[in-house]
């Protein structure tokens, strides 16, 4: 739990689940599109997607930690998706526990997944690889 799992290719979303997210629309080509994310919601280099629920006691702390981590990078964003009333997304991305975090690369495809509270150091290493180590140091 909390370990970064590297993904080969993309998250395997069953066709039926992908079409259930946006019925009648063409099949999405990236994980970001499957989540309905675009524009300002996405980081130019990477996006940390956190799946949460209203009942998750560890999710608010995880959200704060991920927002802080994203702020260390020029073009990384953090997005929190509440699955409380979105069983379709939970099924499509096989989320069985919250928090669950996906790291999306610049192309919108998932490169890594963390189930449970993420280990921030390992997630930082993943972002360094994904972004080409474009961290911005903040001075107090």
PDB file of C-alpha atoms in Angstrom:
ATOM      1  CA  UNK A   1       0.000   0.000   0.000  1.00  0.00           C
ATOM      2  CA  UNK A   2       1.242   3.456  -0.902  1.00  0.00           C
ATOM      3  CA  UNK A   3       3.875   2.146  -3.308  1.00  0.00           C
ATOM      4  CA  UNK A   4       4.201   3.480  -6.827  1.00  0.00           C
ATOM      5  CA  UNK A   5       3.244   0.863  -9.386  1.00  0.00           C
ATOM      6  CA  UNK A   6       4.607   1.609 -12.855  1.00  0.00           C
ATOM      7  CA  UNK A   7       2.154   0.982 -15.652  1.00  0.00           C
ATOM      8  CA  UNK A   8       3.107  -0.423 -19.024  1.00  0.00           C
ATOM      9  CA  UNK A   9       1.133   1.490 -21.624  1.00  0.00           C
ATOM     10  CA  UNK A  10      -2.152   2.682 -20.183  1.00  0.00           C
ATOM     11  CA  UNK A  11      -4.750   1.716 -17.640  1.00  0.00           C
ATOM     12  CA  UNK A  12      -6.850  -1.060 -19.139  1.00  0.00           C
ATOM     13  CA  UNK A  13     -10.356   0.382 -19.276  1.00  0.00           C
ATOM     14  CA  UNK A  14     -12.988  -2.028 -20.594  1.00  0.00           C
ATOM     15  CA  UNK A  15     -14.743  -0.673 -23.688  1.00  0.00           C
ATOM     16  CA  UNK A  16     -18.145  -0.867 -22.004  1.00  0.00           C
ATOM     17  CA  UNK A  17     -16.920   1.166 -19.045  1.00  0.00           C
ATOM     18  CA  UNK A  18     -15.274   3.773 -21.269  1.00  0.00           C
ATOM     19  CA  UNK A  19     -18.462   4.260 -23.282  1.00  0.00           C
ATOM     20  CA  UNK A  20     -20.501   4.454 -20.065  1.00  0.00           C
ATOM     21  CA  UNK A  21     -18.567   7.550 -19.015  1.00  0.00           C
ATOM     22  CA  UNK A  22     -19.786   9.498 -22.064  1.00  0.00           C
ATOM     23  CA  UNK A  23     -22.525   7.518 -23.828  1.00  0.00           C
ATOM     24  CA  UNK A  24     -22.785   8.112 -27.572  1.00  0.00           C
ATOM     25  CA  UNK A  25     -19.422   9.849 -27.875  1.00  0.00           C
ATOM     26  CA  UNK A  26     -16.347   8.435 -29.622  1.00  0.00           C
ATOM     27  CA  UNK A  27     -14.099   6.278 -27.469  1.00  0.00           C
ATOM     28  CA  UNK A  28     -11.599   8.436 -25.559  1.00  0.00           C
ATOM     29  CA  UNK A  29      -7.966   7.979 -26.534  1.00  0.00           C
ATOM     30  CA  UNK A  30      -6.250   8.926 -23.258  1.00  0.00           C
ATOM     31  CA  UNK A  31      -6.883   8.361 -19.584  1.00  0.00           C
ATOM     32  CA  UNK A  32      -7.326  12.129 -19.156  1.00  0.00           C
ATOM     33  CA  UNK A  33     -10.117  12.058 -21.755  1.00  0.00           C
ATOM     34  CA  UNK A  34     -11.704   9.058 -20.030  1.00  0.00           C
ATOM     35  CA  UNK A  35     -11.807  11.179 -16.872  1.00  0.00           C
ATOM     36  CA  UNK A  36     -13.214  14.202 -18.702  1.00  0.00           C
ATOM     37  CA  UNK A  37     -10.080  16.241 -17.951  1.00  0.00           C
ATOM     38  CA  UNK A  38      -8.769  18.850 -20.364  1.00  0.00           C
ATOM     39  CA  UNK A  39      -7.271  22.325 -20.573  1.00  0.00           C
ATOM     40  CA  UNK A  40      -6.310  24.039 -17.328  1.00  0.00           C
ATOM     41  CA  UNK A  41      -7.133  20.951 -15.243  1.00  0.00           C
ATOM     42  CA  UNK A  42      -4.144  19.160 -16.772  1.00  0.00           C
ATOM     43  CA  UNK A  43      -0.503  19.919 -16.172  1.00  0.00           C
ATOM     44  CA  UNK A  44       1.601  20.428 -19.284  1.00  0.00           C
ATOM     45  CA  UNK A  45       4.152  17.896 -17.953  1.00  0.00           C
ATOM     46  CA  UNK A  46       2.100  15.697 -15.611  1.00  0.00           C
ATOM     47  CA  UNK A  47      -1.120  15.492 -13.614  1.00  0.00           C
ATOM     48  CA  UNK A  48      -1.666  13.822 -10.260  1.00  0.00           C
ATOM     49  CA  UNK A  49      -5.200  12.418 -10.295  1.00  0.00           C
ATOM     50  CA  UNK A  50      -6.495  11.533  -6.848  1.00  0.00           C
ATOM     51  CA  UNK A  51      -9.604   9.403  -6.527  1.00  0.00           C
ATOM     52  CA  UNK A  52     -11.409  10.129  -3.247  1.00  0.00           C
ATOM     53  CA  UNK A  53     -14.795   9.630  -1.602  1.00  0.00           C
ATOM     54  CA  UNK A  54     -16.753  11.607   0.956  1.00  0.00           C
ATOM     55  CA  UNK A  55     -16.135   8.823   3.481  1.00  0.00           C
ATOM     56  CA  UNK A  56     -12.368   8.569   3.063  1.00  0.00           C
ATOM     57  CA  UNK A  57     -10.643   9.757   6.241  1.00  0.00           C
ATOM     58  CA  UNK A  58      -7.155   9.727   4.647  1.00  0.00           C
ATOM     59  CA  UNK A  59      -8.147  11.620   1.491  1.00  0.00           C
ATOM     60  CA  UNK A  60      -8.025  15.241   2.792  1.00  0.00           C
ATOM     61  CA  UNK A  61      -4.457  14.798   4.064  1.00  0.00           C
ATOM     62  CA  UNK A  62      -3.472  13.086   0.826  1.00  0.00           C
ATOM     63  CA  UNK A  63      -4.991  15.958  -1.170  1.00  0.00           C
ATOM     64  CA  UNK A  64      -2.945  18.509   0.792  1.00  0.00           C
ATOM     65  CA  UNK A  65       0.260  16.489   0.319  1.00  0.00           C
ATOM     66  CA  UNK A  66      -0.335  16.046  -3.432  1.00  0.00           C
ATOM     67  CA  UNK A  67      -1.176  19.730  -3.937  1.00  0.00           C
ATOM     68  CA  UNK A  68       2.058  20.642  -2.167  1.00  0.00           C
ATOM     69  CA  UNK A  69       4.009  18.117  -4.237  1.00  0.00           C
ATOM     70  CA  UNK A  70       2.512  19.448  -7.491  1.00  0.00           C
ATOM     71  CA  UNK A  71       3.521  22.988  -6.483  1.00  0.00           C
ATOM     72  CA  UNK A  72       7.173  21.892  -6.523  1.00  0.00           C
ATOM     73  CA  UNK A  73       6.978  21.574 -10.317  1.00  0.00           C
ATOM     74  CA  UNK A  74       6.356  24.180 -13.003  1.00  0.00           C
ATOM     75  CA  UNK A  75       3.791  22.250 -15.044  1.00  0.00           C
ATOM     76  CA  UNK A  76       2.271  19.630 -12.755  1.00  0.00           C
ATOM     77  CA  UNK A  77      -1.326  19.833 -11.547  1.00  0.00           C
ATOM     78  CA  UNK A  78      -3.261  17.959  -8.877  1.00  0.00           C
ATOM     79  CA  UNK A  79      -6.879  16.983  -9.550  1.00  0.00           C
ATOM     80  CA  UNK A  80      -9.144  15.382  -6.944  1.00  0.00           C
ATOM     81  CA  UNK A  81     -12.029  13.319  -8.327  1.00  0.00           C
ATOM     82  CA  UNK A  82     -14.799  12.403  -5.881  1.00  0.00           C
ATOM     83  CA  UNK A  83     -16.049   8.907  -6.680  1.00  0.00           C
ATOM     84  CA  UNK A  84     -18.823   8.927  -4.075  1.00  0.00           C
ATOM     85  CA  UNK A  85     -21.500   9.182  -6.791  1.00  0.00           C
ATOM     86  CA  UNK A  86     -19.355   8.062  -9.778  1.00  0.00           C
ATOM     87  CA  UNK A  87     -19.369   4.280  -9.660  1.00  0.00           C
ATOM     88  CA  UNK A  88     -18.787   4.327 -13.436  1.00  0.00           C
ATOM     89  CA  UNK A  89     -15.350   5.908 -12.981  1.00  0.00           C
ATOM     90  CA  UNK A  90     -14.509   3.680 -10.028  1.00  0.00           C
ATOM     91  CA  UNK A  91     -15.296   0.640 -12.174  1.00  0.00           C
ATOM     92  CA  UNK A  92     -13.580   1.988 -15.293  1.00  0.00           C
ATOM     93  CA  UNK A  93     -10.328   2.672 -13.438  1.00  0.00           C
ATOM     94  CA  UNK A  94     -10.687  -0.316 -11.099  1.00  0.00           C
ATOM     95  CA  UNK A  95     -10.573   1.809  -7.949  1.00  0.00           C
ATOM     96  CA  UNK A  96     -11.365  -0.393  -4.973  1.00  0.00           C
ATOM     97  CA  UNK A  97      -9.792   1.777  -2.292  1.00  0.00           C
ATOM     98  CA  UNK A  98      -9.402   5.486  -1.693  1.00  0.00           C
ATOM     99  CA  UNK A  99      -7.219   7.305  -1.957  1.00  0.00           C
ATOM    100  CA  UNK A 100      -5.928   5.951  -5.254  1.00  0.00           C
ATOM    101  CA  UNK A 101      -3.602   8.155  -7.306  1.00  0.00           C
ATOM    102  CA  UNK A 102      -2.759   8.047 -11.012  1.00  0.00           C
ATOM    103  CA  UNK A 103       0.185   9.888 -12.509  1.00  0.00           C
ATOM    104  CA  UNK A 104      -0.727  11.075 -16.004  1.00  0.00           C
ATOM    105  CA  UNK A 105       2.074  12.051 -18.354  1.00  0.00           C
ATOM    106  CA  UNK A 106       1.979  14.997 -20.758  1.00  0.00           C
ATOM    107  CA  UNK A 107       0.049  12.820 -23.244  1.00  0.00           C
ATOM    108  CA  UNK A 108      -2.722  12.208 -20.695  1.00  0.00           C
ATOM    109  CA  UNK A 109      -1.892   8.524 -20.285  1.00  0.00           C
ATOM    110  CA  UNK A 110      -1.318   6.942 -16.872  1.00  0.00           C
ATOM    111  CA  UNK A 111       2.325   6.118 -16.182  1.00  0.00           C
ATOM    112  CA  UNK A 112       1.967   5.048 -12.545  1.00  0.00           C
ATOM    113  CA  UNK A 113      -0.649   4.195  -9.945  1.00  0.00           C
ATOM    114  CA  UNK A 114      -0.653   4.273  -6.146  1.00  0.00           C
ATOM    115  CA  UNK A 115      -3.324   2.532  -4.085  1.00  0.00           C
ATOM    116  CA  UNK A 116      -3.671   3.915  -0.573  1.00  0.00           C
ATOM    117  CA  UNK A 117      -1.816   6.862   0.928  1.00  0.00           C
ATOM    118  CA  UNK A 118       1.108   7.524  -1.415  1.00  0.00           C
ATOM    119  CA  UNK A 119       4.723   7.590  -0.328  1.00  0.00           C
ATOM    120  CA  UNK A 120       5.543  11.145  -1.326  1.00  0.00           C
ATOM    121  CA  UNK A 121       9.258  10.474  -1.879  1.00  0.00           C
ATOM    122  CA  UNK A 122       8.520   7.670  -4.335  1.00  0.00           C
ATOM    123  CA  UNK A 123       5.875   9.788  -6.055  1.00  0.00           C
ATOM    124  CA  UNK A 124       8.371  12.673  -6.315  1.00  0.00           C
ATOM    125  CA  UNK A 125      10.848  10.288  -7.979  1.00  0.00           C
ATOM    126  CA  UNK A 126       8.124   9.257 -10.449  1.00  0.00           C
ATOM    127  CA  UNK A 127       7.361  12.915 -11.221  1.00  0.00           C
ATOM    128  CA  UNK A 128      11.071  13.658 -11.658  1.00  0.00           C
ATOM    129  CA  UNK A 129      11.210  10.940 -14.313  1.00  0.00           C
ATOM    130  CA  UNK A 130       7.920  11.950 -15.948  1.00  0.00           C
ATOM    131  CA  UNK A 131       8.742  15.672 -16.054  1.00  0.00           C
ATOM    132  CA  UNK A 132      12.468  15.486 -16.714  1.00  0.00           C
ATOM    133  CA  UNK A 133      13.233  16.771 -13.186  1.00  0.00           C
ATOM    134  CA  UNK A 134      11.749  20.224 -13.601  1.00  0.00           C
ATOM    135  CA  UNK A 135      11.184  20.843  -9.905  1.00  0.00           C
ATOM    136  CA  UNK A 136      11.060  24.423  -8.648  1.00  0.00           C
ATOM    137  CA  UNK A 137      12.582  24.974  -5.243  1.00  0.00           C
ATOM    138  CA  UNK A 138      10.559  27.206  -2.944  1.00  0.00           C
ATOM    139  CA  UNK A 139      12.396  29.431  -0.514  1.00  0.00           C
ATOM    140  CA  UNK A 140      10.892  30.288   2.832  1.00  0.00           C
TER     141      UNK A 140
END
